[in-house]
Amino acid sequence: MPLRLIWKLFLIHVCSVGVMLALIAASVHWLASNYFMALVQQYHIDAEETHRMFLKAVDHYLLLAGTAGFLVASVMNSWLNARLVAPIGRLVESASRVAQGDFRHSTEVKGCAEIDDLCVAFNRMADDLQSAESRRREFISDVAHELRTPLTNIRGFLEGLHDQVFDPDPQIFASLLEETMRLVRLVDELFQLTRAESIQDLNPEVVDLNELIASVLLRFEPRFDSMGIALSTESDSQCQVFADRSRLTQVLTNLLDNTLHYTPRNGRIRIRVIQRDRIRRVAIENDCDNPPPPALPLFERFQRAEKSRSREYGGAGLGLAIVRELIRAHDGSVGYQTDEKRATFWFELPELNSIKH
């Protein structure tokens, strides 16, 4: 590609010089020559010989001009090769490496400003692709790890039953059911995460946050009561957003479920709905003996504050990742804050949101 391009540019310059010389030659031979002959006849000078000498001199200097133009075109061609074609060739080689999955080498080229900008954009794209590939591999590894434990347990029980190592009893079947349900929950969360990332089926409507929170809390009342959790809610005036009700219900459910897992018995959970200009923030705060550190990426896939405790409750570490994707689909933001005894998870939505379709 670079070789073909450089010859194309060279031919363009040569053709430009050729056309210019042809126009000059035509002008001299047709216009200047006729004018010259008129002057010669007017002043009674030997016209034929003088005309021949004139055209010979013109052709001589046109040849010199053509040679100089060819040399100038060659110099310009070399300059363009260094500034344009060679950097493009290196970018093509880098693109070929990226297409083959090699994201390790960054491309450094020096050319015109447009080529430099193209190089920067290409390197940024390669970095993004490398990050995406790393996340993909990590995701596959995490899924395989999450599947391995319940499948290994199920295999162990089934092999024991097959080899008659132990007799079938309700406890064995209960363990098999428990491990099977872990797999079902994991697959269901993976499906929810995929749907949240695709953001293709949002059905936005006007949603009253206070009313929605109240309806979600009704589902959690038995769990709050069984653990002796003291629940309190605070809200500014009526807070409405333009959002998908079912997806927002899932966000609140995941956040409350996560909060409940890490709230000690007889602890407290506080929900606040805050109105700031055109932003609506929902914050869920709970007592926590061992709050997660602020730097922990809890909204990434398969992240857990306490892995052993999450496994005890059957969590795969996907609930908060689903929350993040759903809130992003509504052009909102999520986050969390911690101190010594409390953890606060929050999300924000615009008052009147332009939903992505």
Short mmCIF file of C-alpha atoms in Angstrom, two decimals:
data_model
loop_
_atom_site.label_atom_id
_atom_site.label_comp_id
_atom_site.label_asym_id
_atom_site.label_seq_id
_atom_site.Cartn_x
_atom_site.Cartn_y
_atom_site.Cartn_z
CA MET A 1 0.00 0.00 0.00
CA PRO A 2 2.71 2.61 0.87
CA LEU A 3 4.61 1.85 -2.37
CA ARG A 4 1.53 2.25 -4.50
CA LEU A 5 0.57 5.44 -2.70
CA ILE A 6 3.98 7.06 -3.08
CA TRP A 7 4.01 6.38 -6.82
CA LYS A 8 0.50 7.75 -7.14
CA LEU A 9 1.59 10.94 -5.40
CA PHE A 10 4.70 11.13 -7.55
CA LEU A 11 2.65 10.76 -10.73
CA ILE A 12 0.26 13.45 -9.51
CA HIS A 13 3.16 15.89 -9.09
CA VAL A 14 4.70 14.97 -12.46
CA CYS A 15 1.35 15.32 -14.20
CA SER A 16 0.79 18.68 -12.54
CA VAL A 17 4.16 19.93 -13.77
CA GLY A 18 3.51 18.45 -17.24
CA VAL A 19 0.11 20.10 -17.56
CA MET A 20 1.57 23.42 -16.46
CA LEU A 21 4.38 23.19 -19.04
CA ALA A 22 1.94 22.13 -21.75
CA LEU A 23 -0.24 25.15 -21.08
CA ILE A 24 2.79 27.42 -21.15
CA ALA A 25 4.00 25.83 -24.39
CA ALA A 26 0.59 26.19 -26.01
CA SER A 27 0.39 29.80 -24.92
CA VAL A 28 3.82 30.56 -26.33
CA HIS A 29 3.35 28.68 -29.60
CA TRP A 30 -0.12 30.01 -30.33
CA LEU A 31 -0.44 33.39 -28.67
CA ALA A 32 3.07 34.73 -28.14
CA SER A 33 4.20 33.38 -31.52
CA ASN A 34 1.44 35.18 -33.41
CA TYR A 35 2.08 38.38 -31.51
CA PHE A 36 5.80 38.05 -32.26
CA MET A 37 5.13 37.57 -35.99
CA ALA A 38 2.90 40.64 -36.05
CA LEU A 39 5.70 42.74 -34.52
CA VAL A 40 8.25 41.39 -36.98
CA GLN A 41 6.07 42.20 -39.97
CA GLN A 42 5.29 45.64 -38.59
CA TYR A 43 9.01 46.51 -38.31
CA HIS A 44 10.05 44.69 -41.53
CA ILE A 45 12.39 42.14 -39.90
CA ASP A 46 13.28 38.78 -41.47
CA ALA A 47 10.32 36.90 -40.10
CA GLU A 48 10.98 33.23 -40.91
CA GLU A 49 14.47 32.85 -39.41
CA THR A 50 13.66 35.03 -36.41
CA HIS A 51 10.50 33.00 -35.75
CA ARG A 52 12.46 29.75 -35.87
CA MET A 53 15.08 31.05 -33.44
CA PHE A 54 12.36 32.31 -31.11
CA LEU A 55 10.60 28.94 -30.97
CA LYS A 56 13.91 27.12 -30.49
CA ALA A 57 14.78 29.32 -27.52
CA VAL A 58 11.31 28.85 -26.05
CA ASP A 59 11.53 25.07 -26.39
CA HIS A 60 14.98 25.09 -24.83
CA TYR A 61 13.82 26.96 -21.77
CA LEU A 62 10.67 24.88 -21.51
CA LEU A 63 12.90 21.80 -21.41
CA LEU A 64 14.94 23.37 -18.64
CA ALA A 65 11.77 24.30 -16.78
CA GLY A 66 10.42 20.76 -17.23
CA THR A 67 13.63 19.25 -15.85
CA ALA A 68 13.53 21.61 -12.89
CA GLY A 69 9.86 20.77 -12.33
CA PHE A 70 10.64 17.05 -12.40
CA LEU A 71 13.39 17.55 -9.81
CA VAL A 72 11.06 19.63 -7.64
CA ALA A 73 8.39 16.89 -7.91
CA SER A 74 10.98 14.31 -6.86
CA VAL A 75 11.98 16.37 -3.83
CA MET A 76 8.35 16.92 -2.86
CA ASN A 77 7.71 13.21 -3.33
CA SER A 78 10.54 12.35 -0.92
CA TRP A 79 9.26 14.87 1.60
CA LEU A 80 5.74 13.48 1.37
CA ASN A 81 7.09 9.96 1.75
CA ALA A 82 8.79 10.92 5.02
CA ARG A 83 5.85 12.95 6.33
CA LEU A 84 2.86 10.99 5.09
CA VAL A 85 3.40 7.65 3.37
CA ALA A 86 5.99 6.07 5.69
CA PRO A 87 3.96 6.81 8.88
CA ILE A 88 0.86 5.38 7.19
CA GLY A 89 2.85 2.25 6.36
CA ARG A 90 3.88 1.84 9.99
CA LEU A 91 0.26 2.32 11.06
CA VAL A 92 -0.80 -0.39 8.60
CA GLU A 93 1.77 -2.77 10.11
CA SER A 94 0.54 -1.96 13.62
CA ALA A 95 -3.08 -2.47 12.54
CA SER A 96 -2.13 -5.90 11.17
CA ARG A 97 -0.56 -6.83 14.53
CA VAL A 98 -3.65 -5.64 16.39
CA ALA A 99 -5.87 -7.64 14.04
CA GLN A 100 -3.84 -10.71 15.00
CA GLY A 101 -4.39 -10.02 18.70
CA ASP A 102 -1.05 -8.40 19.51
CA PHE A 103 -1.82 -5.29 21.58
CA ARG A 104 1.57 -4.99 23.29
CA HIS A 105 3.35 -2.63 20.92
CA SER A 106 2.36 0.99 20.72
CA THR A 107 2.87 2.88 17.47
CA GLU A 108 5.09 5.95 17.47
CA VAL A 109 5.22 7.82 14.20
CA LYS A 110 6.24 11.35 13.36
CA GLY A 111 4.54 13.08 10.49
CA CYS A 112 2.13 15.89 9.86
CA ALA A 113 -0.30 16.92 12.58
CA GLU A 114 -3.11 14.82 11.12
CA ILE A 115 -0.91 11.71 11.09
CA ASP A 116 0.15 12.38 14.69
CA ASP A 117 -3.51 12.67 15.73
CA LEU A 118 -4.30 9.46 13.86
CA CYS A 119 -1.45 7.70 15.67
CA VAL A 120 -2.67 8.88 19.07
CA ALA A 121 -6.21 7.73 18.29
CA PHE A 122 -4.91 4.37 17.04
CA ASN A 123 -2.85 3.80 20.20
CA ARG A 124 -5.86 4.71 22.34
CA MET A 125 -7.98 2.22 20.38
CA ALA A 126 -5.31 -0.49 20.82
CA ASP A 127 -5.19 0.19 24.57
CA ASP A 128 -8.98 -0.05 24.79
CA LEU A 129 -8.92 -3.32 22.85
CA GLN A 130 -6.22 -4.68 25.14
CA SER A 131 -8.26 -3.71 28.20
CA ALA A 132 -11.35 -5.32 26.70
CA GLU A 133 -9.42 -8.49 25.93
CA SER A 134 -8.03 -8.58 29.46
CA ARG A 135 -11.51 -8.14 30.90
CA ARG A 136 -12.83 -10.87 28.61
CA ARG A 137 -10.18 -13.34 29.74
CA GLU A 138 -10.67 -12.39 33.36
CA PHE A 139 -14.41 -12.78 32.94
CA ILE A 140 -14.03 -16.26 31.44
CA SER A 141 -11.66 -17.22 34.23
CA ASP A 142 -14.06 -15.93 36.88
CA VAL A 143 -17.04 -17.73 35.34
CA ALA A 144 -15.04 -20.96 35.15
CA HIS A 145 -14.02 -20.54 38.79
CA GLU A 146 -17.59 -19.87 39.89
CA LEU A 147 -18.86 -22.90 37.98
CA ARG A 148 -16.10 -25.22 39.16
CA THR A 149 -17.04 -25.33 42.85
CA PRO A 150 -20.73 -26.31 42.56
CA LEU A 151 -20.03 -28.67 39.66
CA THR A 152 -17.24 -30.36 41.64
CA ASN A 153 -19.56 -30.76 44.62
CA ILE A 154 -22.36 -32.16 42.46
CA ARG A 155 -19.93 -34.57 40.79
CA GLY A 156 -18.66 -35.71 44.18
CA PHE A 157 -22.16 -36.43 45.46
CA LEU A 158 -23.17 -38.25 42.27
CA GLU A 159 -19.99 -40.35 42.19
CA GLY A 160 -20.51 -41.23 45.86
CA LEU A 161 -24.07 -42.31 45.13
CA HIS A 162 -22.97 -44.26 42.07
CA ASP A 163 -20.17 -46.05 43.95
CA GLN A 164 -22.46 -46.58 46.95
CA VAL A 165 -20.01 -44.78 49.21
CA PHE A 166 -23.02 -43.42 51.06
CA ASP A 167 -26.71 -44.09 50.91
CA PRO A 168 -29.11 -41.59 49.38
CA ASP A 169 -30.93 -39.60 52.01
CA PRO A 170 -32.75 -36.26 52.22
CA GLN A 171 -29.58 -34.45 53.31
CA ILE A 172 -27.69 -35.59 50.19
CA PHE A 173 -30.53 -34.51 47.92
CA ALA A 174 -30.77 -31.20 49.77
CA SER A 175 -27.05 -30.61 49.16
CA LEU A 176 -27.44 -31.47 45.48
CA LEU A 177 -30.37 -29.07 45.21
CA GLU A 178 -28.41 -26.32 46.96
CA GLU A 179 -25.46 -26.65 44.56
CA THR A 180 -27.82 -26.78 41.58
CA MET A 181 -29.53 -23.58 42.74
CA ARG A 182 -26.12 -21.91 43.00
CA LEU A 183 -25.60 -22.69 39.33
CA VAL A 184 -29.07 -21.43 38.48
CA ARG A 185 -28.47 -18.15 40.35
CA LEU A 186 -25.12 -17.66 38.62
CA VAL A 187 -26.58 -18.24 35.16
CA ASP A 188 -29.49 -15.94 35.97
CA GLU A 189 -27.15 -13.16 37.14
CA LEU A 190 -25.01 -13.57 34.03
CA PHE A 191 -28.14 -13.25 31.90
CA GLN A 192 -29.22 -10.14 33.81
CA LEU A 193 -25.77 -8.61 33.40
CA THR A 194 -25.84 -9.27 29.65
CA ARG A 195 -29.25 -7.62 29.37
CA ALA A 196 -28.08 -4.66 31.45
CA GLU A 197 -25.05 -4.15 29.21
CA SER A 198 -27.08 -4.37 26.01
CA ILE A 199 -29.55 -1.60 27.11
CA GLN A 200 -31.82 -2.42 24.18
CA ASP A 201 -35.19 -2.87 25.87
CA LEU A 202 -35.67 0.05 28.24
CA ASN A 203 -39.25 1.25 28.70
CA PRO A 204 -38.93 4.68 30.30
CA GLU A 205 -41.76 6.34 32.16
CA VAL A 206 -42.21 8.89 34.93
CA VAL A 207 -41.29 7.15 38.20
CA ASP A 208 -41.82 8.49 41.72
CA LEU A 209 -38.74 7.40 43.66
CA ASN A 210 -40.45 7.55 47.04
CA GLU A 211 -43.30 5.34 45.89
CA LEU A 212 -40.92 2.87 44.19
CA ILE A 213 -38.68 2.58 47.27
CA ALA A 214 -41.71 1.95 49.48
CA SER A 215 -42.90 -0.88 47.21
CA VAL A 216 -39.45 -2.50 47.15
CA LEU A 217 -39.10 -2.26 50.94
CA LEU A 218 -42.34 -4.22 51.39
CA ARG A 219 -40.60 -7.24 49.90
CA PHE A 220 -37.71 -6.95 52.33
CA GLU A 221 -39.76 -6.47 55.50
CA PRO A 222 -39.69 -10.17 56.51
CA ARG A 223 -35.91 -10.27 56.22
CA PHE A 224 -35.52 -7.00 58.11
CA ASP A 225 -37.77 -8.28 60.90
CA SER A 226 -36.00 -11.64 61.16
CA MET A 227 -32.64 -9.91 61.60
CA GLY A 228 -33.93 -7.12 63.84
CA ILE A 229 -32.86 -4.45 61.35
CA ALA A 230 -34.03 -0.93 62.16
CA LEU A 231 -35.05 0.77 58.91
CA SER A 232 -35.47 4.50 58.40
CA THR A 233 -36.19 6.54 55.28
CA GLU A 234 -35.72 10.24 54.55
CA SER A 235 -36.82 12.12 51.49
CA ASP A 236 -37.02 15.61 50.15
CA SER A 237 -40.13 16.69 48.31
CA GLN A 238 -41.60 14.54 45.58
CA CYS A 239 -38.73 13.17 43.50
CA GLN A 240 -39.53 11.95 40.02
CA VAL A 241 -37.28 10.58 37.32
CA PHE A 242 -37.81 9.35 33.79
CA ALA A 243 -36.70 5.73 33.95
CA ASP A 244 -37.57 2.10 33.34
CA ARG A 245 -39.55 1.10 36.44
CA SER A 246 -38.66 -2.59 36.33
CA ARG A 247 -34.95 -1.90 35.83
CA LEU A 248 -34.93 0.66 38.63
CA THR A 249 -36.69 -1.87 40.86
CA GLN A 250 -33.88 -4.30 40.08
CA VAL A 251 -31.30 -1.66 41.01
CA LEU A 252 -32.92 -1.04 44.41
CA THR A 253 -33.37 -4.78 45.00
CA ASN A 254 -29.72 -5.53 44.28
CA LEU A 255 -28.49 -2.66 46.45
CA LEU A 256 -30.75 -3.58 49.38
CA ASP A 257 -29.85 -7.25 49.06
CA ASN A 258 -26.14 -6.38 49.08
CA THR A 259 -26.62 -4.03 52.03
CA LEU A 260 -28.56 -6.60 54.01
CA HIS A 261 -25.85 -9.23 53.59
CA TYR A 262 -23.30 -6.98 55.27
CA THR A 263 -25.47 -5.50 58.01
CA PRO A 264 -25.09 -7.19 61.40
CA ARG A 265 -28.13 -8.36 63.35
CA ASN A 266 -29.94 -5.57 65.16
CA GLY A 267 -28.16 -3.09 62.92
CA ARG A 268 -29.59 -0.11 61.08
CA ILE A 269 -30.27 0.72 57.44
CA ARG A 270 -31.06 4.25 56.39
CA ILE A 271 -32.39 5.23 52.94
CA ARG A 272 -32.27 8.84 51.81
CA VAL A 273 -33.67 10.43 48.66
CA ILE A 274 -31.95 13.74 48.00
CA GLN A 275 -32.83 16.38 45.42
CA ARG A 276 -29.98 18.52 44.13
CA ASP A 277 -30.83 20.87 41.30
CA ARG A 278 -31.92 18.47 38.54
CA ILE A 279 -30.18 15.45 40.06
CA ARG A 280 -31.90 12.84 42.23
CA ARG A 281 -29.68 10.80 44.55
CA VAL A 282 -30.75 7.63 46.38
CA ALA A 283 -28.33 6.69 49.17
CA ILE A 284 -28.52 3.46 51.19
CA GLU A 285 -26.46 3.58 54.38
CA ASN A 286 -25.95 0.70 56.82
CA ASP A 287 -24.05 -0.20 59.96
CA CYS A 288 -21.08 -2.35 59.03
CA ASP A 289 -18.50 -3.97 61.28
CA ASN A 290 -15.96 -4.31 58.47
CA PRO A 291 -16.81 -1.87 55.66
CA PRO A 292 -15.10 -2.40 52.28
CA PRO A 293 -12.12 -0.15 51.55
CA PRO A 294 -12.93 2.83 49.30
CA ALA A 295 -10.45 1.69 46.65
CA LEU A 296 -12.11 -1.72 46.16
CA PRO A 297 -13.80 -1.87 42.71
CA LEU A 298 -17.07 -3.32 44.01
CA PHE A 299 -18.99 -2.45 40.84
CA GLU A 300 -16.77 -4.65 38.68
CA ARG A 301 -17.81 -8.20 37.80
CA PHE A 302 -17.21 -10.88 40.43
CA GLN A 303 -15.99 -8.37 43.00
CA ARG A 304 -16.89 -9.04 46.63
CA ALA A 305 -16.13 -7.17 49.82
CA GLU A 306 -15.81 -10.49 51.70
CA LYS A 307 -15.59 -13.45 49.33
CA SER A 308 -16.30 -16.15 51.89
CA ARG A 309 -19.35 -14.33 53.20
CA SER A 310 -20.67 -13.69 49.70
CA ARG A 311 -20.36 -17.35 48.84
CA GLU A 312 -22.22 -18.20 52.02
CA TYR A 313 -25.17 -16.16 50.75
CA GLY A 314 -24.83 -17.54 47.23
CA GLY A 315 -23.62 -14.29 45.67
CA ALA A 316 -21.36 -14.43 42.64
CA GLY A 317 -20.33 -10.77 42.82
CA LEU A 318 -22.47 -9.69 39.86
CA GLY A 319 -25.25 -7.77 41.61
CA LEU A 320 -23.41 -4.45 41.82
CA ALA A 321 -22.06 -4.83 38.27
CA ILE A 322 -25.68 -5.16 37.11
CA VAL A 323 -26.55 -2.03 39.11
CA ARG A 324 -23.78 -0.07 37.44
CA GLU A 325 -24.80 -1.06 33.91
CA LEU A 326 -28.49 -0.32 34.53
CA ILE A 327 -27.75 3.11 35.98
CA ARG A 328 -25.39 3.90 33.11
CA ALA A 329 -28.17 2.96 30.71
CA HIS A 330 -30.20 5.76 32.34
CA ASP A 331 -27.30 8.26 31.99
CA GLY A 332 -26.77 8.11 35.75
CA SER A 333 -23.84 7.34 38.05
CA VAL A 334 -23.19 5.02 40.99
CA GLY A 335 -20.69 4.90 43.83
CA TYR A 336 -20.07 4.12 47.47
CA GLN A 337 -18.50 5.74 50.50
CA THR A 338 -17.27 4.17 53.73
CA ASP A 339 -16.00 5.14 57.14
CA GLU A 340 -15.11 3.08 60.21
CA LYS A 341 -18.63 1.84 61.00
CA ARG A 342 -20.79 2.65 57.97
CA ALA A 343 -21.01 1.99 54.28
CA THR A 344 -23.13 4.02 51.86
CA PHE A 345 -24.06 2.94 48.36
CA TRP A 346 -25.72 5.53 46.14
CA PHE A 347 -26.90 6.19 42.62
CA GLU A 348 -27.90 9.39 40.87
CA LEU A 349 -30.31 10.04 38.01
CA PRO A 350 -31.26 13.21 36.15
CA GLU A 351 -34.72 14.53 36.96
CA LEU A 352 -35.82 14.27 33.34
CA ASN A 353 -33.54 11.81 31.66
CA SER A 354 -32.90 11.21 27.99
CA ILE A 355 -32.77 7.43 27.92
CA LYS A 356 -30.46 5.68 25.49
CA HIS A 357 -32.25 3.35 23.11
#
